[in-house]
N, C-alpha and C. Protein backbone atom coordinates (compact mmCIF):
# COMPACT_ATOMS: atom_id res chain seq x y z
N MET A 1 9.33 -13.90 -12.53
CA MET A 1 9.00 -12.30 -12.12
C MET A 1 9.94 -11.75 -12.64
N TRP A 2 9.19 -10.68 -12.96
CA TRP A 2 10.09 -9.52 -13.77
C TRP A 2 10.24 -8.24 -12.98
N SER A 3 9.00 -8.22 -12.09
CA SER A 3 9.52 -6.72 -11.74
C SER A 3 10.11 -6.88 -10.40
N ARG A 4 11.57 -5.29 -10.63
CA ARG A 4 12.48 -5.17 -9.80
C ARG A 4 12.82 -3.80 -9.75
N SER A 5 13.02 -3.69 -8.84
CA SER A 5 13.20 -2.09 -8.86
C SER A 5 14.45 -1.81 -9.55
N LEU A 6 15.09 -0.64 -10.20
CA LEU A 6 15.91 -0.24 -10.93
C LEU A 6 17.17 -0.56 -10.59
N LEU A 7 17.51 -0.19 -9.75
CA LEU A 7 18.60 -0.36 -8.90
C LEU A 7 19.10 -2.15 -8.74
N ALA A 8 18.21 -2.75 -8.32
CA ALA A 8 17.80 -4.13 -8.27
C ALA A 8 18.23 -4.54 -9.56
N SER A 9 17.96 -4.32 -10.45
CA SER A 9 17.43 -4.93 -12.24
C SER A 9 18.60 -4.68 -13.25
N VAL A 10 19.28 -3.68 -12.83
CA VAL A 10 20.23 -2.95 -13.71
C VAL A 10 21.83 -4.65 -13.79
N THR A 11 21.54 -5.03 -12.41
CA THR A 11 22.64 -5.77 -12.32
C THR A 11 22.14 -7.48 -13.19
N SER A 12 20.92 -7.54 -13.14
CA SER A 12 20.51 -8.55 -13.47
C SER A 12 19.50 -8.13 -14.24
N PRO A 13 18.72 -8.55 -15.52
CA PRO A 13 17.58 -7.99 -15.56
C PRO A 13 16.76 -8.94 -15.91
N GLN A 14 15.48 -8.80 -15.82
CA GLN A 14 14.68 -9.84 -15.69
C GLN A 14 14.31 -10.16 -17.21
N ARG A 15 13.80 -11.77 -17.89
CA ARG A 15 13.92 -11.58 -18.84
C ARG A 15 12.31 -12.27 -19.15
N PRO A 16 11.91 -12.57 -20.22
CA PRO A 16 10.53 -13.39 -20.48
C PRO A 16 10.93 -14.70 -20.83
N SER A 17 10.35 -15.76 -20.62
CA SER A 17 10.79 -17.04 -20.28
C SER A 17 10.37 -17.55 -21.73
N GLY A 18 9.71 -16.79 -22.64
CA GLY A 18 10.10 -17.92 -24.00
C GLY A 18 9.10 -16.35 -25.38
N PRO A 19 9.35 -16.90 -26.25
CA PRO A 19 8.10 -16.06 -27.26
C PRO A 19 6.92 -15.57 -27.13
N SER A 20 6.16 -16.60 -26.08
CA SER A 20 4.83 -16.68 -26.00
C SER A 20 4.73 -15.09 -25.45
N ALA A 21 5.81 -14.65 -24.25
CA ALA A 21 5.66 -13.76 -23.22
C ALA A 21 5.55 -12.19 -23.93
N LEU A 22 5.74 -12.07 -25.30
CA LEU A 22 5.42 -11.10 -26.08
C LEU A 22 4.40 -11.28 -27.14
N ARG A 23 3.63 -12.39 -27.03
CA ARG A 23 2.93 -12.16 -28.13
C ARG A 23 1.54 -11.86 -27.30
N ALA A 24 0.46 -11.51 -28.57
CA ALA A 24 -0.61 -10.59 -27.98
C ALA A 24 -1.06 -9.92 -29.69
N ALA A 25 -2.46 -9.94 -29.32
CA ALA A 25 -3.31 -9.17 -30.54
C ALA A 25 -2.61 -7.57 -30.85
N ARG A 26 -2.99 -7.40 -32.50
CA ARG A 26 -2.33 -6.00 -33.00
C ARG A 26 -3.12 -5.02 -32.11
N PRO A 27 -2.50 -3.93 -32.01
CA PRO A 27 -3.24 -2.72 -31.09
C PRO A 27 -3.45 -1.93 -31.88
N ALA A 28 -4.14 -0.74 -31.73
CA ALA A 28 -4.43 0.23 -32.60
C ALA A 28 -3.55 1.47 -32.80
N ALA A 29 -3.49 1.88 -33.47
CA ALA A 29 -2.30 2.79 -34.37
C ALA A 29 -2.71 4.24 -33.75
N SER A 30 -1.49 5.18 -33.42
CA SER A 30 -1.54 6.68 -33.10
C SER A 30 -0.31 7.49 -34.22
N ALA A 31 -0.40 8.66 -34.02
CA ALA A 31 0.59 9.21 -34.64
C ALA A 31 1.93 9.19 -34.74
N PHE A 32 2.63 9.55 -35.55
CA PHE A 32 3.93 8.94 -35.27
C PHE A 32 4.40 10.57 -35.30
N ARG A 33 5.39 10.75 -34.13
CA ARG A 33 6.48 11.69 -34.03
C ARG A 33 7.97 11.44 -33.77
N ALA A 34 8.80 11.66 -34.28
CA ALA A 34 10.42 11.50 -34.21
C ALA A 34 10.66 11.81 -33.08
N PRO A 35 11.28 10.82 -32.13
CA PRO A 35 11.94 11.34 -30.84
C PRO A 35 13.21 12.06 -31.13
N ASN A 36 13.67 13.03 -30.16
CA ASN A 36 15.17 13.48 -30.30
C ASN A 36 15.79 13.25 -28.51
N PRO A 37 16.06 11.67 -28.69
CA PRO A 37 16.34 11.96 -27.14
C PRO A 37 17.84 12.66 -26.45
N PHE A 38 18.52 12.69 -27.15
CA PHE A 38 20.04 13.24 -26.99
C PHE A 38 19.90 14.99 -26.93
N LEU A 39 19.00 15.67 -26.89
CA LEU A 39 18.91 17.06 -26.84
C LEU A 39 18.34 17.47 -25.62
N LEU A 40 18.86 16.87 -24.25
CA LEU A 40 18.46 17.76 -22.71
C LEU A 40 19.39 18.66 -22.89
N THR A 41 18.82 19.64 -22.24
CA THR A 41 18.98 21.03 -22.00
C THR A 41 20.04 21.01 -20.46
N ALA A 42 20.56 22.27 -20.00
CA ALA A 42 21.43 21.72 -19.11
C ALA A 42 20.61 21.51 -18.02
N ALA A 43 19.97 22.11 -17.76
CA ALA A 43 18.70 22.48 -16.61
C ALA A 43 18.36 20.80 -16.26
N GLN A 44 17.91 20.15 -17.64
CA GLN A 44 16.99 18.82 -17.12
C GLN A 44 18.36 17.65 -17.10
N ARG A 45 19.42 18.01 -17.68
CA ARG A 45 20.61 17.29 -17.26
C ARG A 45 21.02 17.52 -15.58
N ARG A 46 20.62 18.22 -15.08
CA ARG A 46 20.88 18.63 -13.30
C ARG A 46 19.61 17.95 -12.88
N LEU A 47 18.70 17.76 -13.34
CA LEU A 47 17.50 17.13 -12.51
C LEU A 47 17.84 15.74 -12.46
N LEU A 48 18.26 14.89 -12.97
CA LEU A 48 19.03 13.21 -12.54
C LEU A 48 20.36 13.36 -12.07
N SER A 49 20.08 12.71 -10.73
CA SER A 49 21.28 12.71 -9.97
C SER A 49 22.12 11.52 -10.50
N ASP A 50 23.23 12.10 -10.64
CA ASP A 50 24.49 10.95 -11.16
C ASP A 50 24.33 9.34 -11.18
N GLN A 51 24.03 9.20 -9.78
CA GLN A 51 23.30 7.51 -9.71
C GLN A 51 22.60 7.47 -10.30
N THR A 52 21.23 7.96 -10.41
CA THR A 52 20.12 7.78 -11.00
C THR A 52 20.75 7.53 -12.88
N ARG A 53 21.55 8.59 -13.34
CA ARG A 53 21.72 8.47 -14.62
C ARG A 53 22.45 7.10 -14.67
N GLN A 54 23.58 6.95 -14.20
CA GLN A 54 23.98 5.90 -14.21
C GLN A 54 23.53 4.69 -14.22
N ALA A 55 22.20 4.42 -13.27
CA ALA A 55 21.45 3.45 -12.96
C ALA A 55 20.84 3.32 -14.27
N ILE A 56 20.13 4.54 -15.20
CA ILE A 56 19.50 4.19 -16.05
C ILE A 56 20.43 3.92 -17.28
N ASP A 57 21.83 4.16 -17.53
CA ASP A 57 22.68 4.06 -18.48
C ASP A 57 22.66 2.41 -18.85
N LYS A 58 23.21 2.06 -17.55
CA LYS A 58 23.47 0.86 -17.49
C LYS A 58 22.05 -0.33 -17.60
N ALA A 59 20.79 0.14 -17.40
CA ALA A 59 19.52 -0.43 -17.55
C ALA A 59 19.33 -0.91 -19.55
N VAL A 60 19.67 0.33 -19.88
CA VAL A 60 19.46 1.03 -21.29
C VAL A 60 20.64 -0.07 -21.80
N ALA A 61 21.67 -0.52 -21.31
CA ALA A 61 22.71 -1.40 -22.30
C ALA A 61 22.55 -2.61 -21.59
N SER A 62 21.66 -2.86 -21.02
CA SER A 62 21.63 -4.49 -19.99
C SER A 62 20.98 -5.30 -21.57
N ALA A 63 20.54 -4.72 -22.16
CA ALA A 63 20.27 -5.97 -23.57
C ALA A 63 19.82 -5.12 -24.67
N PRO A 64 19.85 -5.87 -25.55
CA PRO A 64 19.75 -5.14 -27.07
C PRO A 64 18.52 -4.47 -27.42
N VAL A 65 17.20 -5.00 -26.65
CA VAL A 65 15.94 -4.29 -26.47
C VAL A 65 15.51 -4.20 -25.03
N VAL A 66 15.32 -3.10 -24.90
CA VAL A 66 15.13 -2.58 -23.46
C VAL A 66 13.79 -1.96 -23.42
N LEU A 67 12.75 -2.22 -22.67
CA LEU A 67 11.23 -1.95 -22.65
C LEU A 67 11.17 -1.00 -21.14
N PHE A 68 11.03 0.08 -21.07
CA PHE A 68 10.73 0.80 -19.61
C PHE A 68 9.19 0.64 -19.71
N MET A 69 8.71 -0.02 -18.62
CA MET A 69 6.67 -0.02 -18.71
C MET A 69 6.41 -0.28 -17.34
N LYS A 70 4.60 0.21 -17.34
CA LYS A 70 4.57 -0.12 -16.21
C LYS A 70 3.85 -1.43 -16.23
N GLY A 71 4.36 -2.08 -15.39
CA GLY A 71 4.01 -3.77 -15.02
C GLY A 71 5.21 -4.18 -15.68
N THR A 72 4.50 -5.52 -16.17
CA THR A 72 5.73 -6.49 -16.45
C THR A 72 4.85 -7.17 -18.12
N PRO A 73 6.12 -7.51 -18.87
CA PRO A 73 5.51 -8.06 -19.87
C PRO A 73 4.42 -9.32 -19.88
N GLU A 74 4.56 -9.70 -18.78
CA GLU A 74 3.41 -11.01 -18.21
C GLU A 74 1.95 -9.93 -17.81
N THR A 75 2.40 -9.28 -17.14
CA THR A 75 1.00 -8.56 -16.68
C THR A 75 1.43 -6.95 -16.78
N PRO A 76 0.86 -6.28 -17.82
CA PRO A 76 0.81 -4.84 -18.26
C PRO A 76 -0.10 -4.30 -17.55
N GLN A 77 0.21 -3.12 -16.96
CA GLN A 77 -0.70 -2.34 -15.78
C GLN A 77 -1.10 -1.22 -16.81
N CYS A 78 -0.80 -0.98 -17.73
CA CYS A 78 -1.41 0.04 -19.04
C CYS A 78 -1.60 -0.45 -20.18
N GLY A 79 -2.44 0.13 -20.76
CA GLY A 79 -3.00 -0.19 -22.27
C GLY A 79 -1.56 -0.01 -23.16
N PHE A 80 -1.00 1.37 -23.08
CA PHE A 80 0.19 1.45 -24.05
C PHE A 80 1.27 0.65 -23.79
N SER A 81 1.18 0.29 -22.40
CA SER A 81 2.60 -0.91 -22.05
C SER A 81 2.11 -2.46 -22.72
N ARG A 82 1.12 -2.60 -22.60
CA ARG A 82 0.45 -3.91 -23.83
C ARG A 82 0.53 -3.82 -24.64
N ALA A 83 0.31 -2.79 -25.45
CA ALA A 83 0.45 -2.54 -26.96
C ALA A 83 1.50 -2.66 -27.17
N SER A 84 2.80 -2.03 -26.52
CA SER A 84 3.72 -2.25 -27.07
C SER A 84 4.59 -3.48 -26.85
N ILE A 85 4.33 -4.40 -25.52
CA ILE A 85 4.73 -5.39 -25.48
C ILE A 85 3.99 -6.47 -26.97
N GLN A 86 2.85 -6.40 -27.02
CA GLN A 86 2.08 -7.04 -28.32
C GLN A 86 2.97 -6.62 -29.60
N VAL A 87 3.41 -5.60 -29.74
CA VAL A 87 3.91 -5.34 -31.23
C VAL A 87 5.30 -5.83 -31.36
N LEU A 88 6.07 -5.93 -29.88
CA LEU A 88 7.80 -6.49 -29.76
C LEU A 88 7.20 -7.97 -30.00
N GLY A 89 6.11 -8.75 -29.39
CA GLY A 89 6.12 -9.95 -29.87
C GLY A 89 5.47 -10.57 -31.06
N LEU A 90 4.79 -9.35 -32.01
CA LEU A 90 3.98 -9.69 -33.75
C LEU A 90 5.93 -9.55 -34.23
N GLN A 91 6.50 -9.26 -33.65
CA GLN A 91 7.77 -8.48 -34.23
C GLN A 91 8.60 -9.72 -34.11
N GLY A 92 8.47 -10.64 -33.09
CA GLY A 92 9.38 -11.80 -33.02
C GLY A 92 10.65 -11.33 -32.41
N VAL A 93 10.69 -10.63 -31.59
CA VAL A 93 11.88 -10.03 -30.56
C VAL A 93 12.29 -11.02 -29.86
N ASP A 94 13.81 -11.76 -29.70
CA ASP A 94 14.13 -12.62 -29.17
C ASP A 94 14.46 -12.51 -27.26
N PRO A 95 13.54 -13.24 -27.15
CA PRO A 95 13.21 -12.88 -25.31
C PRO A 95 14.69 -13.05 -24.66
N ALA A 96 15.72 -13.69 -25.12
CA ALA A 96 17.19 -13.29 -24.40
C ALA A 96 17.50 -12.39 -25.37
N LYS A 97 17.14 -11.11 -25.78
CA LYS A 97 17.65 -9.93 -26.31
C LYS A 97 16.97 -8.75 -25.82
N PHE A 98 16.17 -9.21 -24.86
CA PHE A 98 15.06 -8.42 -24.58
C PHE A 98 15.36 -8.39 -22.76
N ALA A 99 14.72 -6.75 -22.32
CA ALA A 99 15.03 -6.65 -20.71
C ALA A 99 13.76 -5.73 -20.59
N ALA A 100 13.06 -6.05 -19.77
CA ALA A 100 12.05 -4.84 -19.62
C ALA A 100 12.08 -4.03 -17.78
N PHE A 101 11.90 -3.16 -17.57
CA PHE A 101 11.86 -2.44 -16.29
C PHE A 101 10.54 -1.70 -15.99
N ASN A 102 10.34 -2.54 -14.68
CA ASN A 102 8.89 -1.90 -14.48
C ASN A 102 9.07 -0.90 -13.71
N VAL A 103 8.60 0.59 -14.08
CA VAL A 103 8.71 1.86 -13.52
C VAL A 103 7.77 2.31 -12.24
N LEU A 104 6.64 1.53 -12.09
CA LEU A 104 5.98 1.45 -11.11
C LEU A 104 6.13 0.84 -9.71
N GLU A 105 7.47 -0.13 -9.84
CA GLU A 105 8.21 -0.28 -8.71
C GLU A 105 9.41 0.88 -8.39
N ASP A 106 9.55 1.79 -8.87
CA ASP A 106 10.37 2.75 -8.57
C ASP A 106 10.49 3.89 -8.98
N ALA A 107 9.81 4.98 -7.91
CA ALA A 107 9.30 6.18 -8.33
C ALA A 107 10.62 6.98 -9.31
N GLU A 108 11.79 7.20 -8.66
CA GLU A 108 12.90 7.44 -9.52
C GLU A 108 13.28 7.13 -10.78
N LEU A 109 12.81 5.52 -10.97
CA LEU A 109 12.99 5.46 -12.09
C LEU A 109 12.04 5.78 -13.19
N ARG A 110 10.81 6.05 -12.68
CA ARG A 110 9.55 6.38 -13.52
C ARG A 110 9.95 7.75 -13.99
N SER A 111 10.20 8.76 -13.35
CA SER A 111 10.76 10.24 -13.05
C SER A 111 12.06 10.33 -14.07
N GLY A 112 12.93 9.38 -13.94
CA GLY A 112 14.00 9.52 -14.08
C GLY A 112 14.31 9.44 -15.74
N ILE A 113 13.42 8.42 -15.97
CA ILE A 113 13.18 7.93 -17.47
C ILE A 113 12.92 9.03 -18.53
N LYS A 114 11.96 9.56 -18.01
CA LYS A 114 11.25 10.62 -18.50
C LYS A 114 12.08 11.87 -18.87
N GLU A 115 12.84 11.98 -18.03
CA GLU A 115 13.94 13.30 -17.94
C GLU A 115 15.57 12.67 -18.82
N TYR A 116 15.64 11.48 -18.92
CA TYR A 116 16.58 10.80 -19.20
C TYR A 116 16.35 10.71 -20.82
N SER A 117 15.17 10.71 -21.38
CA SER A 117 14.81 10.75 -22.80
C SER A 117 14.25 11.91 -23.62
N ASP A 118 14.38 12.72 -22.66
CA ASP A 118 13.13 14.11 -22.96
C ASP A 118 11.97 13.75 -23.28
N TRP A 119 11.39 12.63 -22.94
CA TRP A 119 10.00 12.13 -23.55
C TRP A 119 8.67 11.77 -22.51
N PRO A 120 8.11 12.69 -22.49
CA PRO A 120 7.31 12.54 -21.39
C PRO A 120 6.29 11.68 -21.33
N THR A 121 6.47 10.09 -21.81
CA THR A 121 5.26 9.24 -21.21
C THR A 121 6.25 8.01 -21.36
N ILE A 122 5.61 7.10 -20.57
CA ILE A 122 5.93 5.40 -20.78
C ILE A 122 4.75 4.46 -21.24
N PRO A 123 5.21 3.62 -21.84
CA PRO A 123 6.16 3.13 -22.28
C PRO A 123 7.38 3.83 -22.93
N GLN A 124 8.72 3.12 -22.84
CA GLN A 124 9.71 3.98 -23.85
C GLN A 124 10.55 2.92 -24.41
N LEU A 125 11.06 2.36 -25.52
CA LEU A 125 11.73 1.63 -26.04
C LEU A 125 12.77 1.87 -26.52
N TYR A 126 13.87 1.39 -26.39
CA TYR A 126 15.20 1.40 -26.61
C TYR A 126 15.91 0.40 -27.31
N VAL A 127 16.81 0.38 -28.57
CA VAL A 127 16.84 -0.47 -29.42
C VAL A 127 18.47 -0.49 -29.71
N ASP A 128 19.37 -1.20 -28.84
CA ASP A 128 20.66 -1.10 -28.94
C ASP A 128 21.51 0.26 -28.50
N LYS A 129 20.65 0.65 -27.33
CA LYS A 129 20.74 1.75 -26.42
C LYS A 129 20.74 3.07 -26.91
N GLU A 130 19.64 2.96 -28.29
CA GLU A 130 19.30 4.27 -28.88
C GLU A 130 17.39 4.52 -28.55
N PHE A 131 17.21 5.75 -27.94
CA PHE A 131 15.77 5.62 -27.96
C PHE A 131 14.91 5.82 -29.00
N VAL A 132 13.69 4.69 -29.57
CA VAL A 132 13.20 4.56 -30.10
C VAL A 132 11.80 5.63 -30.24
N GLY A 133 11.33 5.50 -29.42
CA GLY A 133 9.86 6.19 -29.06
C GLY A 133 8.91 5.66 -27.93
N GLY A 134 7.93 6.52 -27.70
CA GLY A 134 6.80 5.87 -27.02
C GLY A 134 5.71 4.80 -27.57
N CYS A 135 4.87 4.33 -26.85
CA CYS A 135 3.87 3.52 -27.55
C CYS A 135 3.30 3.70 -28.77
N ASP A 136 3.11 5.55 -29.47
CA ASP A 136 2.69 5.88 -30.61
C ASP A 136 3.37 5.49 -31.72
N ILE A 137 4.75 6.06 -31.60
CA ILE A 137 5.96 5.82 -32.32
C ILE A 137 6.18 4.01 -32.76
N VAL A 138 6.11 3.08 -31.65
CA VAL A 138 6.44 1.90 -31.69
C VAL A 138 5.38 1.33 -32.91
N VAL A 139 4.43 1.40 -32.28
CA VAL A 139 2.79 1.19 -33.30
C VAL A 139 3.03 1.61 -34.79
N SER A 140 3.31 3.16 -34.57
CA SER A 140 3.14 3.62 -36.17
C SER A 140 4.59 3.06 -37.10
N MET A 141 5.77 2.52 -36.18
CA MET A 141 6.87 1.77 -36.78
C MET A 141 6.54 0.17 -37.13
N HIS A 142 5.71 0.00 -36.34
CA HIS A 142 5.07 -1.56 -36.70
C HIS A 142 4.36 -1.63 -38.29
N GLN A 143 3.50 -0.51 -37.72
CA GLN A 143 2.32 -0.46 -39.19
C GLN A 143 3.23 -0.10 -40.60
N ASN A 144 4.14 0.55 -40.58
CA ASN A 144 4.87 0.84 -42.17
C ASN A 144 5.98 0.23 -41.81
N GLY A 145 6.35 -1.00 -41.45
CA GLY A 145 7.23 -1.50 -41.50
C GLY A 145 9.09 -1.28 -41.05
N ASP A 146 8.73 0.37 -40.59
CA ASP A 146 10.36 0.84 -39.79
C ASP A 146 10.85 -0.54 -38.60
N LEU A 147 9.89 -0.61 -37.74
CA LEU A 147 10.61 -1.26 -36.73
C LEU A 147 10.94 -2.54 -37.18
N ALA A 148 10.32 -3.49 -37.96
CA ALA A 148 10.80 -4.73 -38.77
C ALA A 148 12.00 -4.51 -39.26
N LYS A 149 12.35 -3.34 -40.09
CA LYS A 149 13.82 -3.16 -40.28
C LYS A 149 14.84 -2.82 -39.47
N LEU A 150 14.49 -2.19 -38.42
CA LEU A 150 15.32 -1.66 -37.50
C LEU A 150 15.60 -3.28 -36.68
N LEU A 151 14.54 -3.80 -36.28
CA LEU A 151 14.93 -5.23 -35.55
C LEU A 151 15.57 -5.86 -35.99
N GLU A 152 15.33 -6.48 -37.59
CA GLU A 152 16.55 -6.98 -38.30
C GLU A 152 17.58 -6.42 -38.52
N GLU A 153 17.96 -5.51 -38.45
CA GLU A 153 19.30 -4.96 -39.26
C GLU A 153 19.91 -5.03 -37.63
N LYS A 154 19.11 -4.84 -36.33
CA LYS A 154 20.00 -5.18 -34.97
C LYS A 154 20.41 -6.23 -34.26
N LYS A 155 19.90 -7.39 -35.62
CA LYS A 155 19.79 -8.76 -35.17
C LYS A 155 18.91 -9.15 -33.81
N VAL A 156 18.40 -8.48 -33.43
CA VAL A 156 17.67 -8.93 -32.06
C VAL A 156 16.40 -9.95 -32.44
N LEU A 157 15.73 -10.50 -33.47
CA LEU A 157 14.95 -11.40 -33.83
C LEU A 157 14.92 -12.63 -33.50
N ALA A 158 13.93 -13.52 -32.54
CA ALA A 158 14.09 -14.71 -32.81
C ALA A 158 14.32 -15.46 -33.97
N GLU A 159 14.94 -17.12 -34.29
CA GLU A 159 15.33 -17.51 -35.65
C GLU A 159 13.83 -17.78 -35.89
N GLY A 160 13.23 -17.67 -37.24
CA GLY A 160 12.05 -18.10 -37.65
C GLY A 160 10.85 -17.28 -36.94
N GLU A 161 11.39 -16.43 -35.85
CA GLU A 161 9.99 -15.73 -35.53
C GLU A 161 9.73 -13.98 -36.58
N GLY A 162 8.57 -13.51 -36.12
CA GLY A 162 8.31 -11.99 -36.75
C GLY A 162 7.04 -12.19 -37.90
N GLU A 163 6.49 -11.04 -37.57
CA GLU A 163 5.09 -10.83 -38.69
C GLU A 163 6.04 -11.16 -40.15
N GLY A 164 4.76 -12.59 -40.26
CA GLY A 164 5.10 -12.83 -41.99
C GLY A 164 6.00 -14.09 -42.44
N LYS A 165 6.42 -14.42 -41.44
CA LYS A 165 7.29 -15.41 -41.53
C LYS A 165 6.60 -16.78 -41.15
N ASP A 166 6.98 -17.55 -41.62
CA ASP A 166 6.26 -19.21 -41.84
C ASP A 166 6.55 -19.22 -39.95
N GLU A 167 5.48 -19.99 -38.78
CA GLU A 167 6.18 -20.66 -38.11
C GLU A 167 5.74 -22.25 -38.01
C-alpha cells in the first residue's frame, strides 16, 4: 500500500510493485505552461513551517522521480493524478526510481506542496529534485517528446520500457 502521511513517508517512500502499476491508456491533452518553481516571495516562504519545508525537501529527494498526487498510483483519486500516472507508465519510468505521496492523507502536505512549488494544482511531478509541472504540462511534454528526453537524460527509465520500444 502506498498511502502514508508525508512525515512517515519521507523516511521510506512507498514504491509501485512493478511497471504495470504505472501503465494505462493515454490521457487527453491540455495547454502547456512552463513552471518557475524557485521564485517564491518572502511572504510565501514564511507560510511554510521549517518542519514542513524540510519534510517536502526530503520527499522530493527521496527518489529520482517523485509525484505528489491525490490517491495512490494503484488507486488515483482524481482524473489528473490518474493521467499523470498513466503518462509515467507509458514513458516506462522504473518503479524502483519512483515515489508517490498521497496529499489526501496529509492536509499540511496538500497545502504545503502548493506553496513549495508556487504551483496551485495537484498532481505535481519532480524529476531529479526539480519541479516539472502539473498534469497539463506532463501530458504536453509527453505528447511533444520533451518528457521522454528528460526521463532518458536523467536515466530513470526501466530497461526495455517506454513508448516506442519493443517489449
